[in-house]
PDB file of C-alpha atoms and ligand atoms in Angstrom:
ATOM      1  CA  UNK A  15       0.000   0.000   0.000  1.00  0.00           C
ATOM      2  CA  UNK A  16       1.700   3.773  -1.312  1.00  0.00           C
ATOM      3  CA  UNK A  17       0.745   6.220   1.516  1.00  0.00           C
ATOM      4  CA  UNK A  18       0.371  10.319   0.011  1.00  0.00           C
ATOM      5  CA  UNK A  19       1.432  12.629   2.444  1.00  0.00           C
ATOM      6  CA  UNK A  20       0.210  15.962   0.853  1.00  0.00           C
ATOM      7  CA  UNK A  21       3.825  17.837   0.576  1.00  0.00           C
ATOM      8  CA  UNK A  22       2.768  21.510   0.212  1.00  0.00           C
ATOM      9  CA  UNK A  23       3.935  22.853   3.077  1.00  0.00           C
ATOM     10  CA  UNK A  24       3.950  21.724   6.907  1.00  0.00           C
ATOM     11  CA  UNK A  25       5.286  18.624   8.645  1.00  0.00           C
ATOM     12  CA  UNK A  26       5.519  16.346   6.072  1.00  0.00           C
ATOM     13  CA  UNK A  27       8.918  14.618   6.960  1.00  0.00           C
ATOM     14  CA  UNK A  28       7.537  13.754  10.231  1.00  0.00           C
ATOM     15  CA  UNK A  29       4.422  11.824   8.787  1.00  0.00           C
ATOM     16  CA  UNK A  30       6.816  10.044   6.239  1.00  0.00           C
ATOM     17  CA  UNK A  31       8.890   8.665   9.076  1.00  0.00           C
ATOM     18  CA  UNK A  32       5.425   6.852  10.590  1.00  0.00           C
ATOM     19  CA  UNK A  33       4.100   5.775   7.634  1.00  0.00           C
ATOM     20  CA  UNK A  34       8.030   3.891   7.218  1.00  0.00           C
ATOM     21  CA  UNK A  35       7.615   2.483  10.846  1.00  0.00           C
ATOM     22  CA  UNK A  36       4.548   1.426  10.141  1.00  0.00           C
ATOM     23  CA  UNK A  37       6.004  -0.751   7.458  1.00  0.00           C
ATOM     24  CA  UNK A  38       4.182   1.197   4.331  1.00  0.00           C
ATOM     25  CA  UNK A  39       5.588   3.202   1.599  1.00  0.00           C
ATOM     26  CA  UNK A  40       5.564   7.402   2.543  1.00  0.00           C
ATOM     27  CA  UNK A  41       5.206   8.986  -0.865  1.00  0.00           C
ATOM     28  CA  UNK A  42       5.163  13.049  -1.704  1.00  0.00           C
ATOM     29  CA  UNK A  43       2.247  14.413  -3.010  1.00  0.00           C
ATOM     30  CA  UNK A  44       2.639  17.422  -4.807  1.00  0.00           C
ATOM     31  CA  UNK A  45       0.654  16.761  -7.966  1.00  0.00           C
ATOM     32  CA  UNK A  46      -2.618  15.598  -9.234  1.00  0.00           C
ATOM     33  CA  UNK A  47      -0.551  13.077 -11.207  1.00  0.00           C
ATOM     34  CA  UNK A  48       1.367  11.870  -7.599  1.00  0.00           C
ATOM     35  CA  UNK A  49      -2.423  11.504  -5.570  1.00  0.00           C
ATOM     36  CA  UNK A  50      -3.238   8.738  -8.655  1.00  0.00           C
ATOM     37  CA  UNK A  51      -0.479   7.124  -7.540  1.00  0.00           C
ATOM     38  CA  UNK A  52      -1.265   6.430  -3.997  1.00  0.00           C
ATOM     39  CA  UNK A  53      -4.354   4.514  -2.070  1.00  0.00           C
ATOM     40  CA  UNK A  54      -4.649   6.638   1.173  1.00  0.00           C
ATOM     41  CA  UNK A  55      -3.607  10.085   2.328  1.00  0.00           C
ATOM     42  CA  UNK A  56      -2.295  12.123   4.961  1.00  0.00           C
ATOM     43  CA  UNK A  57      -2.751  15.875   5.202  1.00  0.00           C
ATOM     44  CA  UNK A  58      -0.155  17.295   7.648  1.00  0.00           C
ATOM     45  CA  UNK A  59      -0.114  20.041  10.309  1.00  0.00           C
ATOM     46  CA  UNK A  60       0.663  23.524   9.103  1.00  0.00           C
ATOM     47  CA  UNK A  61      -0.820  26.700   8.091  1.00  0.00           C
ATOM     48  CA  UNK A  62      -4.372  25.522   6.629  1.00  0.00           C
ATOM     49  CA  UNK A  63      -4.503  28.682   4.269  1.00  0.00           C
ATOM     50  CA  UNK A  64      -1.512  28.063   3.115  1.00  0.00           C
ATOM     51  CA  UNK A  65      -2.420  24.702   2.140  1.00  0.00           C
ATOM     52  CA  UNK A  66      -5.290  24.996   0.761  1.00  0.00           C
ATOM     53  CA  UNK A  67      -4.043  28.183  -1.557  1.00  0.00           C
ATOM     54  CA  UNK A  68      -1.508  26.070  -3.005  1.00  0.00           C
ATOM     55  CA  UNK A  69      -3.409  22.972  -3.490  1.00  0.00           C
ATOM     56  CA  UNK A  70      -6.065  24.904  -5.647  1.00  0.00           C
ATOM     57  CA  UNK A  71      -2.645  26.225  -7.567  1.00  0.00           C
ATOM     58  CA  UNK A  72      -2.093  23.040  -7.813  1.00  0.00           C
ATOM     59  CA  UNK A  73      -5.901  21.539  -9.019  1.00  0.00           C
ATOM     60  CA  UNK A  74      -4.983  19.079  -5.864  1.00  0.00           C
ATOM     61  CA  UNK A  75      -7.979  20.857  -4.141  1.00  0.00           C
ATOM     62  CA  UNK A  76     -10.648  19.023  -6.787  1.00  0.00           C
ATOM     63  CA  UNK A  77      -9.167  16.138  -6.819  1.00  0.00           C
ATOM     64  CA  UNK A  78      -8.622  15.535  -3.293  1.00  0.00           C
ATOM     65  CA  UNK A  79     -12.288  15.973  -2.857  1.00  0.00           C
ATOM     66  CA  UNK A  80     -13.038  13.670  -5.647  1.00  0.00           C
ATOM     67  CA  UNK A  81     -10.863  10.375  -4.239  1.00  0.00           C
ATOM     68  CA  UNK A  82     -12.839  11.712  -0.787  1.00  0.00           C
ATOM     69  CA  UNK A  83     -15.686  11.396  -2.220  1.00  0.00           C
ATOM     70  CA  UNK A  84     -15.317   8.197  -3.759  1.00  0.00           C
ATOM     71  CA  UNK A  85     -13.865   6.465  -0.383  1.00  0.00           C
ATOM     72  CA  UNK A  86      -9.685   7.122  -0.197  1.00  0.00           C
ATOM     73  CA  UNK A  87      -8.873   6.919   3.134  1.00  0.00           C
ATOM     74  CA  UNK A  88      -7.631  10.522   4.385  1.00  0.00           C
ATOM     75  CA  UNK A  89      -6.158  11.508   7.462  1.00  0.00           C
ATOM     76  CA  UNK A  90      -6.185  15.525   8.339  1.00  0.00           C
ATOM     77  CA  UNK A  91      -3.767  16.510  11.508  1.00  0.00           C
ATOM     78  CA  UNK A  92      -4.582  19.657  12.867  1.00  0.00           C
ATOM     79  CA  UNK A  93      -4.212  22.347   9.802  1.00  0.00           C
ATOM     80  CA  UNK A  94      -4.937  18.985   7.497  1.00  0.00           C
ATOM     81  CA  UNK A  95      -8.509  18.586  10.005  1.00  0.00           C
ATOM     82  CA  UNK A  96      -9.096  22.027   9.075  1.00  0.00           C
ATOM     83  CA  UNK A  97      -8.540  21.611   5.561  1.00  0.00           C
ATOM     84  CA  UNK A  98     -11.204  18.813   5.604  1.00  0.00           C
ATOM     85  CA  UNK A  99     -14.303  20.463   7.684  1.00  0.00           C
ATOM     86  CA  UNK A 100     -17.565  21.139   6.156  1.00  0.00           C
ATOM     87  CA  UNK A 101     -16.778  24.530   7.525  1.00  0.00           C
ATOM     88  CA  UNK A 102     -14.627  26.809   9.752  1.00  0.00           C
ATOM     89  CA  UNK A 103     -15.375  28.911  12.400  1.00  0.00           C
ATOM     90  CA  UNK A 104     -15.314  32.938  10.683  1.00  0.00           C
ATOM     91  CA  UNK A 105     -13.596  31.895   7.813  1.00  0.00           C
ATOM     92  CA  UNK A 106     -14.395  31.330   4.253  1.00  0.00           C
ATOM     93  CA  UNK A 107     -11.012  29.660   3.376  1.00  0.00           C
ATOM     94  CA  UNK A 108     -10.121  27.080   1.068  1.00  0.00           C
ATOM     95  CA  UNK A 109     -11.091  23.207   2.254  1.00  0.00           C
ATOM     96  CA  UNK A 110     -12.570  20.110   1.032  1.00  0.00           C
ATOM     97  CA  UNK A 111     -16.049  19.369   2.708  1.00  0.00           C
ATOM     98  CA  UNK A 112     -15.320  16.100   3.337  1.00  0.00           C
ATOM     99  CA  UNK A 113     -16.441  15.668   7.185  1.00  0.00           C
ATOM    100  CA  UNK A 114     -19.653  17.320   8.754  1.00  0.00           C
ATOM    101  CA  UNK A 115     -17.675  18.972  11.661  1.00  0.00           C
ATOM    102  CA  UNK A 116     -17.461  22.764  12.397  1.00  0.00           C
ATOM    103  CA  UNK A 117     -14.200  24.120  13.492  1.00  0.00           C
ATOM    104  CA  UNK A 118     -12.677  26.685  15.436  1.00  0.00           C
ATOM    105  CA  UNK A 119      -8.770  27.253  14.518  1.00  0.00           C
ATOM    106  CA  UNK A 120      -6.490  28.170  16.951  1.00  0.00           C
ATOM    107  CA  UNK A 121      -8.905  27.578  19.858  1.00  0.00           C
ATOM    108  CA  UNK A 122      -6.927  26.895  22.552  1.00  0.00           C
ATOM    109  CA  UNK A 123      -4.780  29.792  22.217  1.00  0.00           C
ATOM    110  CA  UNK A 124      -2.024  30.985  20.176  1.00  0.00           C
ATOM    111  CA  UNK A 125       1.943  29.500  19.981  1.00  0.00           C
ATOM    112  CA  UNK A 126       2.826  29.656  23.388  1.00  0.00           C
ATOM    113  CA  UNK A 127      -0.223  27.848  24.047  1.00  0.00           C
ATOM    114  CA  UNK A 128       1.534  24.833  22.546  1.00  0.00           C
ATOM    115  CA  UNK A 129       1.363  21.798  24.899  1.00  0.00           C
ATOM    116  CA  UNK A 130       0.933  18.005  25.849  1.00  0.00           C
ATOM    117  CA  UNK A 131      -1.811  15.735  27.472  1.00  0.00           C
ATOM    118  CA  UNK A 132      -2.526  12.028  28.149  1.00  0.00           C
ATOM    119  CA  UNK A 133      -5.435  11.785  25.799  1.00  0.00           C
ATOM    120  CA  UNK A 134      -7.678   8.522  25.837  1.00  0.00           C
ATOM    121  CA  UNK A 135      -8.728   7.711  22.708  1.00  0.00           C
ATOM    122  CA  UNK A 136     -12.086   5.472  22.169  1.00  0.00           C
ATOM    123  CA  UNK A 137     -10.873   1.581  21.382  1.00  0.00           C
ATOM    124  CA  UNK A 138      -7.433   2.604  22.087  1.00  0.00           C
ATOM    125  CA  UNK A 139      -6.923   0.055  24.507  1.00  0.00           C
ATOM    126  CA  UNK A 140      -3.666   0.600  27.145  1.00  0.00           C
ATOM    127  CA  UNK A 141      -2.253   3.481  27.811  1.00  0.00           C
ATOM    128  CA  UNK A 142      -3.583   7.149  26.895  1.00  0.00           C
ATOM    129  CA  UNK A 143      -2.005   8.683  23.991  1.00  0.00           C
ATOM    130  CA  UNK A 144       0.615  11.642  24.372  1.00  0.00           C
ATOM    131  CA  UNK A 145      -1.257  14.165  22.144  1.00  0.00           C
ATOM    132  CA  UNK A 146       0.930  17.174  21.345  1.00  0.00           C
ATOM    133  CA  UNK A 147      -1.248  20.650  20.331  1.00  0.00           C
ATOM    134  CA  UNK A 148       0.271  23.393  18.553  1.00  0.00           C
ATOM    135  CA  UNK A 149      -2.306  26.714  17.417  1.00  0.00           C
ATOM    136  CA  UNK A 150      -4.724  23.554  17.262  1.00  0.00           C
ATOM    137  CA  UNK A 151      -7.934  23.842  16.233  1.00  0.00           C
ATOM    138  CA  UNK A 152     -11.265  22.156  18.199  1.00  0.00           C
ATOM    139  CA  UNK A 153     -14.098  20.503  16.829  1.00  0.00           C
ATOM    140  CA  UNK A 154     -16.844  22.962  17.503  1.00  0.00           C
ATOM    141  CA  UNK A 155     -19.908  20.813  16.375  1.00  0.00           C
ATOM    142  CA  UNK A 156     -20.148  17.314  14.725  1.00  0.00           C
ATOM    143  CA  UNK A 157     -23.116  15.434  12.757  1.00  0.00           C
ATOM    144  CA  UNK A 158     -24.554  12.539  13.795  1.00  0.00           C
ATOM    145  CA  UNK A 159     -22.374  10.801  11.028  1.00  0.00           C
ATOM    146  CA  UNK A 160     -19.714  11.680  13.138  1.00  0.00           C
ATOM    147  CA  UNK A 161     -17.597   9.137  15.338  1.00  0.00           C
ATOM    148  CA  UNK A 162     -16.096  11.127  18.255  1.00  0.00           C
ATOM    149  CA  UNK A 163     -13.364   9.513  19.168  1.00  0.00           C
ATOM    150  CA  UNK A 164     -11.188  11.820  21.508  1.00  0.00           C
ATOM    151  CA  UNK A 165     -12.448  14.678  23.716  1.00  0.00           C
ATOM    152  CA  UNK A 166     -10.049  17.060  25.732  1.00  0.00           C
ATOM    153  CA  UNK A 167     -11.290  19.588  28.367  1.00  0.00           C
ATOM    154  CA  UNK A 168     -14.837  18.818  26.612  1.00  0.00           C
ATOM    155  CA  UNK A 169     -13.801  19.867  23.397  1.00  0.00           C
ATOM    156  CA  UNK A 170     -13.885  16.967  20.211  1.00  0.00           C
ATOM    157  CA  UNK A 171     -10.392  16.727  19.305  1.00  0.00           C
ATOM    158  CA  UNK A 172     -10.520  13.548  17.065  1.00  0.00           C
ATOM    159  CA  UNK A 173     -13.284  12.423  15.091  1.00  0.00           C
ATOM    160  CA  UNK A 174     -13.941   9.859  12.222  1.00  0.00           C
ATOM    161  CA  UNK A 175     -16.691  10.017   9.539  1.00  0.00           C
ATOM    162  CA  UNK A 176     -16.624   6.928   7.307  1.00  0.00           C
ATOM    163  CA  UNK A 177     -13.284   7.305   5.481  1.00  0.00           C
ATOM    164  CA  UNK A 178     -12.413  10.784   6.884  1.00  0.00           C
ATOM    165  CA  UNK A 179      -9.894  10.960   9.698  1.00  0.00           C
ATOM    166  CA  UNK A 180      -9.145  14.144  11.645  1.00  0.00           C
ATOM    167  CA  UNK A 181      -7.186  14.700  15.115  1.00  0.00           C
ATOM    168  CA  UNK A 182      -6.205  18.104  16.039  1.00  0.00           C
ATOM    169  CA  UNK A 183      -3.074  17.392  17.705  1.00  0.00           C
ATOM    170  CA  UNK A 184      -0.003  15.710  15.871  1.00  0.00           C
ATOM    171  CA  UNK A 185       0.562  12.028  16.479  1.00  0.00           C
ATOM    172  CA  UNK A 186       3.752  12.523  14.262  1.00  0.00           C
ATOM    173  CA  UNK A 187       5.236  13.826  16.507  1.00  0.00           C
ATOM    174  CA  UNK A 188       5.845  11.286  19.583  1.00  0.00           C
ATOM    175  CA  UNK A 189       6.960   7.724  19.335  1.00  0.00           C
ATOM    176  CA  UNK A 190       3.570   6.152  19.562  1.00  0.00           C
ATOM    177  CA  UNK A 191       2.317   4.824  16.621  1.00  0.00           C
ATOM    178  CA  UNK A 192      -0.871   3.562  17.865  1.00  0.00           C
ATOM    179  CA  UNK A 193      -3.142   6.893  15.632  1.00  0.00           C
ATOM    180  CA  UNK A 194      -0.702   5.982  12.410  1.00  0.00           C
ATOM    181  CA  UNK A 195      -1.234   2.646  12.684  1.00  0.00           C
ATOM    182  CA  UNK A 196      -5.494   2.930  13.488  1.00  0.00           C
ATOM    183  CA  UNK A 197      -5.285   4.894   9.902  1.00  0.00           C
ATOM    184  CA  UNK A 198      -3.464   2.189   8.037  1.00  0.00           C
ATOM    185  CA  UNK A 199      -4.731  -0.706   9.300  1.00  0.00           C
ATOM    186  CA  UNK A 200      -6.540  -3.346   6.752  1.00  0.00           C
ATOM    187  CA  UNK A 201     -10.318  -2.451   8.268  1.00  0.00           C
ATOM    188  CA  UNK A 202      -9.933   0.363   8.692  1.00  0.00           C
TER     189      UNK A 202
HETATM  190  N1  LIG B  21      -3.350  27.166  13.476  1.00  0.00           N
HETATM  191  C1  LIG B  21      -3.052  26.483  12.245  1.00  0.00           C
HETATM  192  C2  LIG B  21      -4.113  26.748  11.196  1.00  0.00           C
HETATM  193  O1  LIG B  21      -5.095  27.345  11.521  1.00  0.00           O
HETATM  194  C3  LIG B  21      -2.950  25.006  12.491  1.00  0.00           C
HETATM  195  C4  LIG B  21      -1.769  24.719  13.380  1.00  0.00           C
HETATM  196  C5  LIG B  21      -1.114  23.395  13.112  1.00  0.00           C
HETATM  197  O2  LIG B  21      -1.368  22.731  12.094  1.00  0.00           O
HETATM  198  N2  LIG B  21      -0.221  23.038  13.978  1.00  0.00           N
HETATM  199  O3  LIG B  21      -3.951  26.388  10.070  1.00  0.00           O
END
């Protein structure tokens, strides 16, 4: 299985290295031509504007939508869940409508508000996850097509709608491949 991680800007080298340790093949995608070539896909952390300006440069916006659409397995991390909300809190940017969640960026505070908690994570079984926030966003409201499965301080921080996967902190960027591994795993 060839595993896109959408290389327009962000931490992309950081998803790569998972995707290797999970035993799968990290590819770059930077064209329409390079998301053919893959059969799931991971939108990293980063500035969601950003993003989603160059991906619409790109005609990646429409297309990423389309293999949504028809089922490809995508995983948005923090900017990348922002990317993929039916809508964002105040803003009209760029995203794909792919999950029926609201959004509020940066809602637990700006940079400095960057930290760590033991999150539990529904069907995670073990220990809880170290979830590491940066600027993240929250998950204001959620359909009822909408799997919650991660709350912090009350807020939804990682949901699941069919083949759409969103967390808003970064599993990339701890050791624990538990989130990586839910994504790319054979049922999933
Ligand atoms: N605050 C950023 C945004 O709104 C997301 C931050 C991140 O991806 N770490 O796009």
């Amino acid at each position: 299985m060839k595993v896109g991680v959408l290389s327009l800007q962000g931490a992309i080298e950081e998803h790569l290295k998972m995707i290797k340790r999970c035993g799968f093949e990290g590819i770059k995608v930077k064209t329409v031509g390079d998301l053919e070539n893959v059969d799931r896909l991971i939108i990293p952390g980063g500035e969601s504007t950003a993003i989603g300006k160059l991906a619409k440069i790109y005609g990646l916006d429409r297309e990423i939508v389309k293999k949504g659409r028809e089922g490809m397995p995508i995983f948005g991390t923090c900017a990348g869940m922002i990317l993929l909300a039916n809508k964002v809190v105040g803003n009209e940017q760029i995203r794909f409508n792919l999950i029926d969640i609201v959004v509020e960026r940066n809602a637990f505070g700006r940079q400095v508000d960057s930290f760590e908690v033991e999150l539990k994570i529904k069907d995670f079984n073990g220990k809880p996850f170290k979830a590491v926030f940066i600027r993240a966003p929250y998950i204001k409201e959620a359909g009822k097509e909408v799997k919650i499965l991660a709350e912090f301080r009350g807020k939804i921080v990682m949901a699941q709608q069919k083949n759409i996967l969103v967390s808003s902190f970064h599993p990339e960027l701890t050791e624990d491949l538990r989130v990586h591994k839910y994504f790319l795993s054979e049922n999933y």
